[in-house]
C-alpha atoms as a PDB file:
ATOM      1  CA  UNK A   1     -11.585  33.107  -6.802  1.00  0.00           C
ATOM      2  CA  UNK A   2      -8.934  30.470  -5.706  1.00  0.00           C
ATOM      3  CA  UNK A   3      -8.567  27.330  -7.873  1.00  0.00           C
ATOM      4  CA  UNK A   4      -9.266  24.150  -5.720  1.00  0.00           C
ATOM      5  CA  UNK A   5      -6.252  21.857  -5.702  1.00  0.00           C
ATOM      6  CA  UNK A   6      -7.060  18.417  -6.649  1.00  0.00           C
ATOM      7  CA  UNK A   7      -4.555  15.577  -6.918  1.00  0.00           C
ATOM      8  CA  UNK A   8      -4.262  11.838  -6.609  1.00  0.00           C
ATOM      9  CA  UNK A   9      -4.518  11.963  -2.827  1.00  0.00           C
ATOM     10  CA  UNK A  10      -7.793  13.871  -2.758  1.00  0.00           C
ATOM     11  CA  UNK A  11      -9.225  11.413  -5.465  1.00  0.00           C
ATOM     12  CA  UNK A  12      -8.366   8.415  -3.421  1.00  0.00           C
ATOM     13  CA  UNK A  13      -9.031   9.754   0.040  1.00  0.00           C
ATOM     14  CA  UNK A  14     -11.710  12.509  -0.516  1.00  0.00           C
ATOM     15  CA  UNK A  15     -13.936  11.138   2.335  1.00  0.00           C
ATOM     16  CA  UNK A  16     -11.117   9.988   4.780  1.00  0.00           C
ATOM     17  CA  UNK A  17     -10.181  13.254   6.458  1.00  0.00           C
ATOM     18  CA  UNK A  18      -8.600  12.340  10.114  1.00  0.00           C
ATOM     19  CA  UNK A  19      -6.904  14.049  12.867  1.00  0.00           C
ATOM     20  CA  UNK A  20      -4.559  12.414  15.458  1.00  0.00           C
ATOM     21  CA  UNK A  21      -6.895  13.169  18.150  1.00  0.00           C
ATOM     22  CA  UNK A  22      -9.700  10.876  16.745  1.00  0.00           C
ATOM     23  CA  UNK A  23      -7.828   7.772  17.478  1.00  0.00           C
ATOM     24  CA  UNK A  24      -7.648   6.184  20.935  1.00  0.00           C
ATOM     25  CA  UNK A  25      -4.353   4.433  20.580  1.00  0.00           C
ATOM     26  CA  UNK A  26      -2.491   1.693  18.701  1.00  0.00           C
ATOM     27  CA  UNK A  27      -4.438  -1.561  17.971  1.00  0.00           C
ATOM     28  CA  UNK A  28      -3.373  -4.236  20.463  1.00  0.00           C
ATOM     29  CA  UNK A  29      -1.355  -6.874  18.942  1.00  0.00           C
ATOM     30  CA  UNK A  30      -0.727 -10.506  20.393  1.00  0.00           C
ATOM     31  CA  UNK A  31       2.971 -10.195  19.632  1.00  0.00           C
ATOM     32  CA  UNK A  32       3.331  -7.069  21.744  1.00  0.00           C
ATOM     33  CA  UNK A  33       4.708  -5.289  18.694  1.00  0.00           C
ATOM     34  CA  UNK A  34       3.372  -1.825  17.861  1.00  0.00           C
ATOM     35  CA  UNK A  35       1.789  -2.157  14.409  1.00  0.00           C
ATOM     36  CA  UNK A  36       3.688   0.180  12.511  1.00  0.00           C
ATOM     37  CA  UNK A  37       5.183   0.155   8.985  1.00  0.00           C
ATOM     38  CA  UNK A  38       7.872   2.397   7.686  1.00  0.00           C
ATOM     39  CA  UNK A  39       9.902   2.490   4.407  1.00  0.00           C
ATOM     40  CA  UNK A  40      13.553   1.753   5.280  1.00  0.00           C
ATOM     41  CA  UNK A  41      16.374   3.896   4.175  1.00  0.00           C
ATOM     42  CA  UNK A  42      19.041   2.364   1.786  1.00  0.00           C
ATOM     43  CA  UNK A  43      16.227   0.875  -0.227  1.00  0.00           C
ATOM     44  CA  UNK A  44      17.163  -2.289  -2.185  1.00  0.00           C
ATOM     45  CA  UNK A  45      15.581  -0.634  -5.396  1.00  0.00           C
ATOM     46  CA  UNK A  46      18.831   1.510  -5.515  1.00  0.00           C
ATOM     47  CA  UNK A  47      21.026  -1.325  -6.460  1.00  0.00           C
ATOM     48  CA  UNK A  48      21.136  -2.406 -10.052  1.00  0.00           C
ATOM     49  CA  UNK A  49      21.053  -6.191  -9.480  1.00  0.00           C
ATOM     50  CA  UNK A  50      17.973  -6.209  -7.320  1.00  0.00           C
ATOM     51  CA  UNK A  51      16.040  -3.560  -9.533  1.00  0.00           C
ATOM     52  CA  UNK A  52      16.500  -6.021 -12.558  1.00  0.00           C
ATOM     53  CA  UNK A  53      15.192  -8.860 -10.507  1.00  0.00           C
ATOM     54  CA  UNK A  54      12.267  -6.956  -9.174  1.00  0.00           C
ATOM     55  CA  UNK A  55      11.456  -5.710 -12.506  1.00  0.00           C
ATOM     56  CA  UNK A  56      11.685  -9.231 -14.135  1.00  0.00           C
ATOM     57  CA  UNK A  57       9.040 -10.298 -11.186  1.00  0.00           C
ATOM     58  CA  UNK A  58       6.915  -7.222 -11.842  1.00  0.00           C
ATOM     59  CA  UNK A  59       6.673  -7.639 -15.514  1.00  0.00           C
ATOM     60  CA  UNK A  60       5.635 -11.387 -15.012  1.00  0.00           C
ATOM     61  CA  UNK A  61       2.961 -10.279 -12.509  1.00  0.00           C
ATOM     62  CA  UNK A  62       1.741  -7.454 -14.869  1.00  0.00           C
ATOM     63  CA  UNK A  63       0.434 -10.059 -17.391  1.00  0.00           C
ATOM     64  CA  UNK A  64      -1.665 -11.912 -14.877  1.00  0.00           C
ATOM     65  CA  UNK A  65      -5.541 -11.312 -15.270  1.00  0.00           C
ATOM     66  CA  UNK A  66      -7.227 -10.655 -11.943  1.00  0.00           C
ATOM     67  CA  UNK A  67     -10.315 -12.369 -11.130  1.00  0.00           C
ATOM     68  CA  UNK A  68     -13.229 -11.691  -8.849  1.00  0.00           C
ATOM     69  CA  UNK A  69     -15.634 -14.585  -7.765  1.00  0.00           C
ATOM     70  CA  UNK A  70     -19.053 -14.451  -6.336  1.00  0.00           C
ATOM     71  CA  UNK A  71     -22.085 -12.490  -7.273  1.00  0.00           C
ATOM     72  CA  UNK A  72     -21.533  -9.384  -5.305  1.00  0.00           C
ATOM     73  CA  UNK A  73     -20.132  -6.302  -7.009  1.00  0.00           C
ATOM     74  CA  UNK A  74     -20.075  -7.560 -10.538  1.00  0.00           C
ATOM     75  CA  UNK A  75     -19.001  -4.071 -11.729  1.00  0.00           C
ATOM     76  CA  UNK A  76     -15.587  -4.543 -10.182  1.00  0.00           C
ATOM     77  CA  UNK A  77     -14.848  -7.339 -12.611  1.00  0.00           C
ATOM     78  CA  UNK A  78     -14.557  -4.936 -15.502  1.00  0.00           C
ATOM     79  CA  UNK A  79     -12.718  -2.316 -13.208  1.00  0.00           C
ATOM     80  CA  UNK A  80     -10.014  -4.739 -12.426  1.00  0.00           C
ATOM     81  CA  UNK A  81      -9.777  -6.137 -15.942  1.00  0.00           C
ATOM     82  CA  UNK A  82      -9.341  -2.846 -17.812  1.00  0.00           C
ATOM     83  CA  UNK A  83      -8.641   0.029 -15.329  1.00  0.00           C
ATOM     84  CA  UNK A  84      -8.332  -0.366 -11.740  1.00  0.00           C
ATOM     85  CA  UNK A  85      -8.213   3.505 -11.292  1.00  0.00           C
ATOM     86  CA  UNK A  86      -8.167   6.567 -13.643  1.00  0.00           C
ATOM     87  CA  UNK A  87      -4.339   6.691 -13.596  1.00  0.00           C
ATOM     88  CA  UNK A  88      -3.605   3.125 -14.551  1.00  0.00           C
ATOM     89  CA  UNK A  89      -4.412   0.204 -16.721  1.00  0.00           C
ATOM     90  CA  UNK A  90      -4.350  -3.297 -15.152  1.00  0.00           C
ATOM     91  CA  UNK A  91      -1.059  -4.180 -16.408  1.00  0.00           C
ATOM     92  CA  UNK A  92       0.548  -1.132 -14.555  1.00  0.00           C
ATOM     93  CA  UNK A  93      -1.604  -1.549 -11.536  1.00  0.00           C
ATOM     94  CA  UNK A  94      -0.132  -5.257 -11.091  1.00  0.00           C
ATOM     95  CA  UNK A  95       3.336  -4.113 -11.866  1.00  0.00           C
ATOM     96  CA  UNK A  96       3.368  -1.317  -9.213  1.00  0.00           C
ATOM     97  CA  UNK A  97       1.709  -3.722  -6.597  1.00  0.00           C
ATOM     98  CA  UNK A  98       4.364  -6.316  -7.499  1.00  0.00           C
ATOM     99  CA  UNK A  99       7.363  -3.700  -7.211  1.00  0.00           C
ATOM    100  CA  UNK A 100       5.951  -2.483  -3.941  1.00  0.00           C
ATOM    101  CA  UNK A 101       5.804  -5.843  -2.461  1.00  0.00           C
ATOM    102  CA  UNK A 102       9.287  -6.865  -3.336  1.00  0.00           C
ATOM    103  CA  UNK A 103      10.792  -3.778  -2.107  1.00  0.00           C
ATOM    104  CA  UNK A 104       8.892  -3.226   1.236  1.00  0.00           C
ATOM    105  CA  UNK A 105       7.301  -6.694   1.770  1.00  0.00           C
ATOM    106  CA  UNK A 106       4.189  -5.165   2.311  1.00  0.00           C
ATOM    107  CA  UNK A 107       1.816  -3.586  -0.235  1.00  0.00           C
ATOM    108  CA  UNK A 108      -1.497  -1.870   0.328  1.00  0.00           C
ATOM    109  CA  UNK A 109      -4.407  -1.653  -2.029  1.00  0.00           C
ATOM    110  CA  UNK A 110      -7.189   0.834  -1.141  1.00  0.00           C
ATOM    111  CA  UNK A 111     -10.542   1.292  -2.639  1.00  0.00           C
ATOM    112  CA  UNK A 112     -11.574   4.300  -4.464  1.00  0.00           C
ATOM    113  CA  UNK A 113     -15.014   5.323  -3.502  1.00  0.00           C
ATOM    114  CA  UNK A 114     -17.518   7.482  -5.316  1.00  0.00           C
ATOM    115  CA  UNK A 115     -19.607  10.243  -3.757  1.00  0.00           C
ATOM    116  CA  UNK A 116     -22.115   7.606  -2.579  1.00  0.00           C
ATOM    117  CA  UNK A 117     -19.518   5.521  -0.903  1.00  0.00           C
ATOM    118  CA  UNK A 118     -19.442   2.769  -3.507  1.00  0.00           C
ATOM    119  CA  UNK A 119     -16.224   1.180  -4.536  1.00  0.00           C
ATOM    120  CA  UNK A 120     -15.440   2.332  -8.172  1.00  0.00           C
ATOM    121  CA  UNK A 121     -11.847   1.313  -8.361  1.00  0.00           C
ATOM    122  CA  UNK A 122      -8.600   0.396  -6.590  1.00  0.00           C
ATOM    123  CA  UNK A 123      -5.200   2.164  -5.987  1.00  0.00           C
ATOM    124  CA  UNK A 124      -1.858   0.739  -4.561  1.00  0.00           C
ATOM    125  CA  UNK A 125      -0.740   3.332  -2.171  1.00  0.00           C
ATOM    126  CA  UNK A 126       2.963   3.809  -1.148  1.00  0.00           C
ATOM    127  CA  UNK A 127       2.913   5.317   2.328  1.00  0.00           C
ATOM    128  CA  UNK A 128       6.064   6.465   4.156  1.00  0.00           C
ATOM    129  CA  UNK A 129       4.599   4.956   7.051  1.00  0.00           C
ATOM    130  CA  UNK A 130       1.393   3.083   8.187  1.00  0.00           C
ATOM    131  CA  UNK A 131       0.031   2.530  11.579  1.00  0.00           C
ATOM    132  CA  UNK A 132      -2.758   0.429  12.837  1.00  0.00           C
ATOM    133  CA  UNK A 133      -4.698   2.677  15.111  1.00  0.00           C
ATOM    134  CA  UNK A 134      -7.955   2.100  16.965  1.00  0.00           C
ATOM    135  CA  UNK A 135     -11.208   4.442  16.828  1.00  0.00           C
ATOM    136  CA  UNK A 136     -14.035   3.402  18.713  1.00  0.00           C
ATOM    137  CA  UNK A 137     -12.714  -0.201  19.183  1.00  0.00           C
ATOM    138  CA  UNK A 138     -12.356  -0.695  15.512  1.00  0.00           C
ATOM    139  CA  UNK A 139      -8.854  -1.098  13.742  1.00  0.00           C
ATOM    140  CA  UNK A 140      -7.952   1.709  11.071  1.00  0.00           C
ATOM    141  CA  UNK A 141      -4.830   2.000   8.946  1.00  0.00           C
ATOM    142  CA  UNK A 142      -3.499   5.525   9.226  1.00  0.00           C
ATOM    143  CA  UNK A 143      -1.150   6.412   6.331  1.00  0.00           C
ATOM    144  CA  UNK A 144       1.617   9.129   6.377  1.00  0.00           C
ATOM    145  CA  UNK A 145       2.896  10.055   2.903  1.00  0.00           C
ATOM    146  CA  UNK A 146       5.963  11.631   1.835  1.00  0.00           C
ATOM    147  CA  UNK A 147       4.226  14.841   1.304  1.00  0.00           C
ATOM    148  CA  UNK A 148       3.300  15.036   4.902  1.00  0.00           C
ATOM    149  CA  UNK A 149      -0.434  14.261   4.216  1.00  0.00           C
ATOM    150  CA  UNK A 150      -2.153  11.832   6.364  1.00  0.00           C
ATOM    151  CA  UNK A 151      -5.202   9.761   5.667  1.00  0.00           C
ATOM    152  CA  UNK A 152      -7.033   6.853   7.574  1.00  0.00           C
ATOM    153  CA  UNK A 153      -9.363   4.044   6.088  1.00  0.00           C
ATOM    154  CA  UNK A 154     -11.022   1.155   7.955  1.00  0.00           C
ATOM    155  CA  UNK A 155      -8.816  -1.836   8.384  1.00  0.00           C
ATOM    156  CA  UNK A 156     -11.532  -4.118   6.722  1.00  0.00           C
ATOM    157  CA  UNK A 157     -11.495  -2.033   3.456  1.00  0.00           C
ATOM    158  CA  UNK A 158      -7.813  -2.386   2.721  1.00  0.00           C
ATOM    159  CA  UNK A 159      -6.198  -5.056   0.640  1.00  0.00           C
ATOM    160  CA  UNK A 160      -2.558  -5.910   2.268  1.00  0.00           C
ATOM    161  CA  UNK A 161      -0.234  -8.276   0.730  1.00  0.00           C
ATOM    162  CA  UNK A 162       2.944  -9.147   2.847  1.00  0.00           C
ATOM    163  CA  UNK A 163       5.813 -11.613   2.511  1.00  0.00           C
ATOM    164  CA  UNK A 164       8.373 -12.285   5.264  1.00  0.00           C
ATOM    165  CA  UNK A 165       5.679 -11.764   7.940  1.00  0.00           C
ATOM    166  CA  UNK A 166       7.338 -13.024  11.101  1.00  0.00           C
ATOM    167  CA  UNK A 167       7.369 -10.476  14.122  1.00  0.00           C
ATOM    168  CA  UNK A 168       4.321  -8.293  13.185  1.00  0.00           C
ATOM    169  CA  UNK A 169       0.818  -9.386  12.759  1.00  0.00           C
ATOM    170  CA  UNK A 170       0.104  -7.134   9.800  1.00  0.00           C
ATOM    171  CA  UNK A 171       3.251  -6.111   8.010  1.00  0.00           C
ATOM    172  CA  UNK A 172       6.247  -7.803   6.402  1.00  0.00           C
ATOM    173  CA  UNK A 173       9.825  -7.507   7.808  1.00  0.00           C
ATOM    174  CA  UNK A 174      12.071  -5.098   6.230  1.00  0.00           C
ATOM    175  CA  UNK A 175      14.989  -6.000   3.766  1.00  0.00           C
ATOM    176  CA  UNK A 176      17.815  -4.940   6.174  1.00  0.00           C
ATOM    177  CA  UNK A 177      18.963  -8.559   6.162  1.00  0.00           C
ATOM    178  CA  UNK A 178      19.972  -8.172   2.428  1.00  0.00           C
ATOM    179  CA  UNK A 179      22.091  -4.823   2.950  1.00  0.00           C
ATOM    180  CA  UNK A 180      25.264  -6.652   3.805  1.00  0.00           C
ATOM    181  CA  UNK A 181      25.316  -8.816   0.710  1.00  0.00           C
ATOM    182  CA  UNK A 182      24.296  -5.756  -1.519  1.00  0.00           C
ATOM    183  CA  UNK A 183      27.112  -3.630  -0.162  1.00  0.00           C
ATOM    184  CA  UNK A 184      29.435  -6.617  -0.801  1.00  0.00           C
ATOM    185  CA  UNK A 185      28.186  -6.840  -4.369  1.00  0.00           C
ATOM    186  CA  UNK A 186      28.543  -3.051  -4.804  1.00  0.00           C
ATOM    187  CA  UNK A 187      32.132  -3.147  -3.441  1.00  0.00           C
ATOM    188  CA  UNK A 188      33.133  -5.909  -5.803  1.00  0.00           C
END
């Protein structure tokens, strides 16, 4: 009998199996851009100065206390307060979101659902690319990870944080404008 492989991908996306043929096409945007996010080569996190600045920001964010208002999903208050998922406490969760946001200008938070489909946690995913695709007229995020694994999730279920959002309706611009300055600092 072969042991079943279970990892973090299966824990998060266990019900979200997809094939490329399922999706009709890219979701149509007002700006005319294809809604695609990719991680850029030559990341700013590889430079000592920017890494230190990002770390300081992320540490400050990790001390925040998330709040949920309203009467729906009261159990999620406790989840966010102590352990948003089984792999991170709240401090690590917030640190990771802040770091991803500073590096890529776009951060995705996906819900973790139990077998019944109820939300039981949250996870900040770091895909190699993300696309907004359409299935039966509804937008979905389709993620491709560094391992080659793919998953799709309804657009309405995803938390997305952006900064420097100009050209794209969903994703922040990349940090390529920083590269000349960082290369100059490296040279000096």
